[in-house]
PDB file of C-alpha atoms in Angstrom:
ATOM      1  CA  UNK A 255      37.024  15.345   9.876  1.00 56.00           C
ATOM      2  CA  UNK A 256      34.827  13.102   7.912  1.00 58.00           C
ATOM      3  CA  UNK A 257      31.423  11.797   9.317  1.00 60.00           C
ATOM      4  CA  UNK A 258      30.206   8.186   9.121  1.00 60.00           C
ATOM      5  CA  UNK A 259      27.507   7.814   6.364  1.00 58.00           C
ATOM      6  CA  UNK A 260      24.174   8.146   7.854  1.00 61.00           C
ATOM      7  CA  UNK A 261      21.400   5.692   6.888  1.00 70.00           C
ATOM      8  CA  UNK A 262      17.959   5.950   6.157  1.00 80.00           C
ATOM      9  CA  UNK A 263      15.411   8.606   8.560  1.00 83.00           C
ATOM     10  CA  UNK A 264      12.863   6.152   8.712  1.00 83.00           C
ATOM     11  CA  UNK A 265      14.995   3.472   9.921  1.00 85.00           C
ATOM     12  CA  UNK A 266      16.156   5.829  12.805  1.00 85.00           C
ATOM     13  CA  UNK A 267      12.731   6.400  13.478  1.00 86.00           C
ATOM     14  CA  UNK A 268      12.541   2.278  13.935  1.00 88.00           C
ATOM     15  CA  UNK A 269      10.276   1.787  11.095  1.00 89.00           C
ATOM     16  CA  UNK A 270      10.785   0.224   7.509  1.00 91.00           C
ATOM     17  CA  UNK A 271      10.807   1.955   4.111  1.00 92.00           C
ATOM     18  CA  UNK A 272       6.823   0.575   2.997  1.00 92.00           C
ATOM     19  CA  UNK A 273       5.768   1.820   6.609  1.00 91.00           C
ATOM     20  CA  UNK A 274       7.542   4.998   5.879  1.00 91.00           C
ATOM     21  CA  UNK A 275       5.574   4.992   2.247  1.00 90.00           C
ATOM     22  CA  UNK A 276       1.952   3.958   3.442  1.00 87.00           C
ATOM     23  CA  UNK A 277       1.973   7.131   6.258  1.00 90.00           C
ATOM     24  CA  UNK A 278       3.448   9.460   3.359  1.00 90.00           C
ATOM     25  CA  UNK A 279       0.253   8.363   1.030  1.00 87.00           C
ATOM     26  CA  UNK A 280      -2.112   8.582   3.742  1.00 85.00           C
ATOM     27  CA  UNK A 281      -1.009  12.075   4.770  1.00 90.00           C
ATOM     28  CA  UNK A 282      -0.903  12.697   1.119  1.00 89.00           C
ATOM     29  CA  UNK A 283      -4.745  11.401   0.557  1.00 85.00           C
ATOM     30  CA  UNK A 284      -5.800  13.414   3.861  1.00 85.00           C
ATOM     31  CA  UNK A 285      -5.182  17.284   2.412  1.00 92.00           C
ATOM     32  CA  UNK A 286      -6.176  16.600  -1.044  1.00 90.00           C
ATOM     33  CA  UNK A 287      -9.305  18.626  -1.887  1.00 92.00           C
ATOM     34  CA  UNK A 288     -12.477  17.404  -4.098  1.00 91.00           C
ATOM     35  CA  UNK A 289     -12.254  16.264  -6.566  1.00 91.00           C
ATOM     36  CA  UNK A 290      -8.901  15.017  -6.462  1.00 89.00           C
ATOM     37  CA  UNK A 291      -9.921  13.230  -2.742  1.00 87.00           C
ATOM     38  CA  UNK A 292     -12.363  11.087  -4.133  1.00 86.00           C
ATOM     39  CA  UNK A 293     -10.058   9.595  -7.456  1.00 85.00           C
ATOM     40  CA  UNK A 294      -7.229   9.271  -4.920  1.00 83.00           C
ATOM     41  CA  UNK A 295      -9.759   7.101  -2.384  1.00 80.00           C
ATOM     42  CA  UNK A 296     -11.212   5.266  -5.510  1.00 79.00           C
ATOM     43  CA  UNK A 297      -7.815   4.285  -6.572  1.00 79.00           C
ATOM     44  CA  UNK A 298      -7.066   2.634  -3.505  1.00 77.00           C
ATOM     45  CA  UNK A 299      -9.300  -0.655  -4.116  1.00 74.00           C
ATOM     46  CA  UNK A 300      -7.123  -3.802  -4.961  1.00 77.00           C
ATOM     47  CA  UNK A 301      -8.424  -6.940  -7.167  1.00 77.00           C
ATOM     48  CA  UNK A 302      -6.960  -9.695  -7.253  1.00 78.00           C
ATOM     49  CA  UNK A 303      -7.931 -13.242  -8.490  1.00 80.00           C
ATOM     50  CA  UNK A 304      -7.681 -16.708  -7.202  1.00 82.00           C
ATOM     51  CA  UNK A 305      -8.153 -20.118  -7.686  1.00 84.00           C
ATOM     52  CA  UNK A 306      -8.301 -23.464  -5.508  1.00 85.00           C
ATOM     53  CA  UNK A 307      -6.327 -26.262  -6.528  1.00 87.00           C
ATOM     54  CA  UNK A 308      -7.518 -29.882  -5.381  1.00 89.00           C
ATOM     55  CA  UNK A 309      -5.427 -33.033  -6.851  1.00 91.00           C
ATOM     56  CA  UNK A 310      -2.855 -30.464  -9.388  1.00 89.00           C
ATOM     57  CA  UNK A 311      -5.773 -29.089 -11.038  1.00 88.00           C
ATOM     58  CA  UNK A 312      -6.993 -25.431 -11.379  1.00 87.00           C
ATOM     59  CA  UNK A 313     -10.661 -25.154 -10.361  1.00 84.00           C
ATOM     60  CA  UNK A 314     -12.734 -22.251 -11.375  1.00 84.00           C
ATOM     61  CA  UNK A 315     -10.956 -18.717 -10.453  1.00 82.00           C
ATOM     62  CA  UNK A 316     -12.756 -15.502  -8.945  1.00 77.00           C
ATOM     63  CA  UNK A 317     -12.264 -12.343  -8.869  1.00 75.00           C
ATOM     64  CA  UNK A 318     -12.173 -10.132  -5.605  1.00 68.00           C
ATOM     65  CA  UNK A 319     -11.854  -6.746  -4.502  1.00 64.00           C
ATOM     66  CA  UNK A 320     -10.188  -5.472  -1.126  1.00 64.00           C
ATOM     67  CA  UNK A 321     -10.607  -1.855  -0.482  1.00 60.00           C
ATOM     68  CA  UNK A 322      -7.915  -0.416   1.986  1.00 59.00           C
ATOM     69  CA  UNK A 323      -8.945   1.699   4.341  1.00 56.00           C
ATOM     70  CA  UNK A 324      -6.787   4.894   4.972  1.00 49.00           C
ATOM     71  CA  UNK A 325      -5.764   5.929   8.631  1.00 47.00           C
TER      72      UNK A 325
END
C-alpha cells in the first residue's frame, strides 16, 4: 500500500517556510548563553542604503540601519 507524498510540516501547520525559519532563529537566539547571546543579537542589525531619484537622476545616497527585534 503506498502513501501519498506528504508535504512540508510547516505548511500543515498553515504557515510558510521564512515564518517557519524566523521562529526557528528566534528560539535559537532565546537559549543561547553569554557570550554567544550577545554576537547572535548584534548580528541581527540590517543596513541598507538608499537613494532618491527626482527627474532620472541619483541624488545623494545614505546609509541606514534597522535592528530587528526578536520575539
Amino acid at each position: 500500500m503506498c502513501q501519498p507524498a506528504a508535504g512540508p510540516f510547516y505548511r500543515a501547520a498553515g504557515m510558510t517556510y521564512l515564518r517557519y525559519a524566523n521562529i526557528c532563529a528566534d528560539l535559537m537566539r532565546g537559549v543561547l548563553k553569554e557570550p554567544f547571546k550577545t554576537k547572535a543579537m548584534q548580528r541581527q542589525a540590517i543596513y541598507f542604503r538608499s537613494a532618491p531619484w527626482a527627474d532620472g537622476k541619483q541624488g545623494a545616497s545614505g546609509e541606514h540601519q534597522q535592528y530587528v527585534v526578536a520575539s
